[in-house]
XYZ file of N, CA and C in Angstrom:
360
model
N -24.342 13.601 17.691
C -24.461 12.366 16.951
C -23.853 12.520 15.562
N -23.339 11.407 15.050
C -22.787 11.367 13.700
C -23.646 10.422 12.875
N -24.066 10.879 11.719
C -24.812 10.026 10.801
C -23.897 9.641 9.638
N -23.858 8.360 9.353
C -23.049 7.846 8.242
C -23.970 7.121 7.274
N -23.930 7.522 6.028
C -24.763 6.901 5.006
C -23.862 6.259 3.970
N -23.943 4.932 3.889
C -23.124 4.177 2.953
C -23.928 3.837 1.708
N -23.233 3.719 0.590
C -23.878 3.294 -0.650
C -22.841 2.657 -1.558
N -23.335 1.950 -2.576
C -22.452 1.416 -3.604
C -22.237 -0.075 -3.587
N -22.754 -0.766 -2.608
C -22.577 -2.215 -2.580
C -23.439 -2.895 -3.630
N -23.237 -4.207 -3.764
C -24.043 -4.949 -4.720
C -23.395 -6.247 -5.119
N -23.938 -6.831 -6.186
C -23.433 -8.094 -6.726
C -22.582 -7.805 -7.952
N -21.399 -8.405 -7.988
C -20.492 -8.186 -9.109
C -19.774 -9.500 -9.418
N -19.420 -9.689 -10.664
C -18.695 -10.890 -11.066
C -17.224 -10.786 -10.684
N -16.570 -11.909 -10.494
C -15.124 -11.874 -10.231
C -14.390 -11.090 -11.316
N -13.461 -10.258 -10.884
C -12.734 -9.396 -11.802
C -13.382 -8.047 -12.017
N -14.584 -7.891 -11.514
C -15.311 -6.637 -11.685
C -14.917 -5.578 -10.670
N -15.629 -4.452 -10.726
C -15.324 -3.305 -9.871
C -16.588 -2.777 -9.203
N -16.397 -2.188 -8.054
C -17.447 -1.464 -7.345
C -16.815 -0.272 -6.649
N -17.632 0.750 -6.420
C -17.174 1.914 -5.670
C -18.137 2.164 -4.522
N -17.606 2.107 -3.306
C -18.395 2.397 -2.125
C -18.214 3.856 -1.717
N -19.290 4.420 -1.155
C -19.243 5.781 -0.640
C -19.801 5.788 0.772
N -19.300 6.702 1.581
C -19.804 6.877 2.940
C -19.752 8.358 3.269
N -20.924 8.952 3.465
C -21.029 10.370 3.755
C -21.372 10.582 5.222
N -20.601 11.445 5.873
C -20.797 11.726 7.298
C -21.444 13.087 7.486
N -22.315 13.168 8.455
C -22.930 14.448 8.805
C -23.107 14.499 10.319
N -23.170 15.724 10.835
C -23.318 15.904 12.276
C -22.676 17.198 12.715
N -22.699 17.448 14.002
C -22.209 18.720 14.541
C -20.759 18.645 15.000
N -19.967 17.799 14.356
C -18.562 17.678 14.723
C -17.752 18.808 14.117
N -16.549 19.001 14.642
C -15.650 20.046 14.148
C -14.940 19.602 12.877
N -14.424 18.373 12.883
C -13.731 17.845 11.708
C -13.643 16.323 11.820
N -13.123 15.705 10.779
C -12.915 14.259 10.765
C -11.431 13.986 10.597
N -10.873 13.164 11.454
C -9.459 12.832 11.316
C -9.311 11.629 10.396
N -9.487 10.442 10.910
C -9.301 9.233 10.115
C -10.642 8.719 9.597
N -10.653 8.301 8.339
C -11.811 7.635 7.733
C -11.329 6.269 7.259
N -12.135 5.264 7.462
C -11.661 3.906 7.167
C -12.799 3.006 6.705
N -12.409 1.929 6.079
C -13.340 0.872 5.682
C -12.919 -0.432 6.361
N -13.907 -1.134 6.871
C -13.736 -2.468 7.437
C -14.686 -3.406 6.711
N -14.468 -4.693 6.894
C -15.402 -5.655 6.317
C -15.531 -6.865 7.240
N -16.669 -7.518 7.116
C -16.920 -8.718 7.910
C -17.608 -9.758 7.039
N -16.914 -10.861 6.836
C -17.467 -11.973 6.070
C -18.207 -12.910 7.025
N -19.135 -13.699 6.512
C -19.881 -14.629 7.375
C -18.950 -15.551 8.155
N -19.158 -15.614 9.464
C -18.375 -16.495 10.304
C -16.987 -15.992 10.645
N -16.683 -14.767 10.215
C -15.357 -14.207 10.469
C -15.463 -12.917 11.261
N -14.342 -12.507 11.853
C -14.309 -11.255 12.588
C -14.193 -10.074 11.624
N -14.625 -8.926 12.089
C -14.482 -7.710 11.296
C -13.005 -7.394 11.152
N -12.595 -7.032 9.938
C -11.190 -6.731 9.678
C -11.051 -5.384 8.985
N -9.903 -4.773 9.197
C -9.608 -3.502 8.554
C -9.273 -3.732 7.091
N -9.795 -2.856 6.239
C -9.515 -2.933 4.805
C -8.571 -1.809 4.387
N -8.943 -0.578 4.726
C -8.135 0.568 4.327
C -8.497 1.753 5.212
N -7.550 2.679 5.338
C -7.797 3.895 6.101
C -7.085 5.058 5.443
N -7.574 6.270 5.744
C -6.989 7.473 5.174
C -7.101 8.602 6.186
N -6.013 9.331 6.361
C -6.021 10.464 7.279
C -6.502 11.728 6.560
N -6.674 12.777 7.334
C -7.108 14.033 6.734
C -6.067 14.555 5.742
N -4.815 14.216 5.979
C -3.745 14.619 5.081
C -3.499 13.639 3.940
N -4.441 12.680 3.741
C -4.399 11.716 2.643
C -3.314 10.656 2.765
N -2.862 10.398 3.972
C -1.979 9.253 4.190
C -2.846 8.001 4.276
N -2.463 6.978 3.510
C -3.317 5.788 3.416
C -2.621 4.533 3.920
N -3.452 3.572 4.327
C -2.976 2.242 4.696
C -3.948 1.216 4.150
N -3.415 0.082 3.730
C -4.238 -0.984 3.178
C -3.859 -2.320 3.801
N -4.825 -3.208 3.899
C -4.508 -4.572 4.292
C -3.798 -5.248 3.124
N -2.996 -6.228 3.433
C -2.234 -6.914 2.383
C -3.168 -7.569 1.366
N -4.329 -7.989 1.815
C -5.237 -8.720 0.929
C -5.859 -7.844 -0.155
N -5.847 -6.528 0.024
C -6.472 -5.648 -0.972
C -5.470 -4.696 -1.615
N -4.255 -4.685 -1.126
C -3.252 -3.756 -1.648
C -3.068 -3.962 -3.149
N -3.096 -2.864 -3.886
C -2.944 -2.939 -5.334
C -4.248 -3.111 -6.090
N -5.329 -3.441 -5.378
C -6.632 -3.622 -6.019
C -7.655 -2.580 -5.560
N -7.561 -2.165 -4.301
C -8.510 -1.190 -3.737
C -7.805 0.151 -3.559
N -8.578 1.217 -3.695
C -8.070 2.569 -3.474
C -9.048 3.333 -2.600
N -8.544 3.847 -1.483
C -9.364 4.681 -0.605
C -9.075 6.150 -0.882
N -10.108 6.970 -0.849
C -9.947 8.406 -1.040
C -11.015 9.119 -0.228
N -10.872 10.429 -0.106
C -11.841 11.190 0.665
C -11.997 12.581 0.083
N -13.162 13.155 0.334
C -13.457 14.527 -0.038
C -13.792 15.248 1.264
N -12.874 16.048 1.742
C -13.074 16.694 3.048
C -14.200 17.727 3.005
N -14.427 18.336 1.865
C -15.515 19.314 1.752
C -16.878 18.639 1.886
N -16.956 17.396 1.451
C -18.213 16.655 1.496
C -18.260 15.672 2.667
N -17.193 15.606 3.454
C -17.119 14.649 4.564
C -17.440 13.233 4.091
N -16.863 12.869 2.973
C -17.173 11.595 2.333
C -15.891 10.806 2.071
N -15.990 9.503 2.307
C -14.889 8.605 2.013
C -15.359 7.611 0.958
N -14.448 7.247 0.085
C -14.750 6.334 -1.010
C -13.816 5.117 -0.945
N -14.300 4.018 -1.485
C -13.455 2.843 -1.643
C -13.679 2.299 -3.048
N -12.694 2.498 -3.909
C -12.748 1.946 -5.257
C -12.162 0.547 -5.214
N -12.975 -0.427 -5.584
C -12.575 -1.830 -5.514
C -12.506 -2.405 -6.916
N -11.314 -2.782 -7.334
C -11.095 -3.365 -8.651
C -10.620 -4.804 -8.518
N -10.699 -5.533 -9.602
C -10.232 -6.934 -9.628
C -10.798 -7.720 -8.452
N -12.089 -7.593 -8.267
C -12.733 -8.217 -7.108
C -12.671 -9.732 -7.192
N -12.525 -10.335 -6.012
C -12.443 -11.790 -5.885
C -13.579 -12.291 -4.993
N -13.848 -13.566 -5.082
C -14.908 -14.141 -4.256
C -14.643 -13.897 -2.773
N -13.382 -13.919 -2.403
C -13.040 -13.729 -0.987
C -13.220 -12.296 -0.501
N -13.549 -11.395 -1.404
C -13.879 -10.019 -1.010
C -15.336 -9.901 -0.569
N -16.102 -10.957 -0.740
C -17.506 -10.938 -0.336
C -17.627 -10.721 1.165
N -18.368 -9.687 1.540
C -18.504 -9.333 2.955
C -19.461 -8.151 3.073
N -19.813 -7.839 4.306
C -20.471 -6.570 4.590
C -19.368 -5.562 4.881
N -19.410 -4.449 4.160
C -18.400 -3.408 4.311
C -18.957 -2.270 5.164
N -18.166 -1.864 6.137
C -18.560 -0.813 7.059
C -17.578 0.354 6.976
N -18.083 1.562 6.995
C -17.175 2.698 7.115
C -17.089 3.094 8.586
N -15.974 3.666 8.927
C -15.719 4.147 10.287
C -15.039 5.499 10.197
N -15.496 6.436 10.989
C -14.868 7.760 11.015
C -14.554 8.144 12.452
N -13.450 8.869 12.605
C -13.070 9.437 13.900
C -13.305 10.939 13.800
N -14.275 11.429 14.537
C -14.621 12.832 14.482
C -14.020 13.583 15.671
N -13.728 14.844 15.408
C -13.199 15.754 16.426
C -14.310 16.727 16.803
N -14.515 16.903 18.107
C -15.592 17.763 18.592
C -15.031 18.970 19.303
N -15.800 19.999 19.382
C -15.399 21.211 20.092
C -14.964 20.835 21.496
N -13.760 21.297 21.890
C -13.209 20.899 23.176
C -12.159 19.831 23.033
N -12.038 19.276 21.824
C -10.971 18.322 21.552
C -11.338 16.866 21.677
N -12.562 16.555 22.019
C -12.954 15.155 22.162
C -12.995 14.431 20.835
N -12.720 13.127 20.871
C -12.773 12.286 19.684
C -13.903 11.280 19.830
N -14.495 10.906 18.702
C -15.586 9.936 18.727
C -15.463 9.031 17.508
N -15.623 7.740 17.724
C -15.604 6.760 16.634
C -17.032 6.381 16.292
N -17.359 6.417 15.009
C -18.710 6.099 14.562
C -18.668 5.118 13.400
N -19.715 4.281 13.330
C -19.789 3.231 12.309
C -20.999 3.434 11.400
N -20.815 3.095 10.133
C -21.932 3.062 9.209
C -22.751 1.808 9.411
N -23.862 1.728 8.663
C -24.789 0.617 8.838
C -24.345 -0.627 8.095
N -23.381 -0.478 7.206
C -22.877 -1.605 6.444
C -23.546 -1.729 5.093
N -22.779 -2.144 4.104
C -23.302 -2.387 2.771
C -22.740 -3.708 2.261
N -23.611 -4.531 1.694
C -23.215 -5.875 1.266
C -22.509 -5.820 -0.083
N -21.371 -6.483 -0.151
C -20.652 -6.678 -1.404
C -20.559 -8.187 -1.638
N -21.090 -8.633 -2.773
C -21.061 -10.051 -3.108
C -20.369 -10.221 -4.448
N -19.315 -11.032 -4.456
C -18.566 -11.293 -5.681
C -18.827 -12.747 -6.071
N -19.555 -12.908 -7.168
C -19.952 -14.251 -7.570
C -20.295 -14.263 -9.049
N -20.033 -15.392 -9.683
C -20.412 -15.553 -11.079
C -21.782 -16.203 -11.181
């Protein structure tokens, strides 16, 4: 099993910043891709950003230039620094990790979600 603990969500004014964290633990061998998704009310879950073990990153067009994803492989933790937040960034943010297990198997795991609300 993989345990993912997310933190850092909250209420922030437009133009403000938040930093999300997601720490993974479990008996896996390593983590390949770490990513953040979000789901706004009435909408489907969408990809926000992802980062490989080698620090190659991808961002959705809606957050490019405002959000930065990073990871600490020693701590099995992924971060999402969110700047210049807009009302449309309001959503539940979920982390997702792809873990590698002894024998070569891969497993996708999701965090419990953390609410981000951007409002004045």
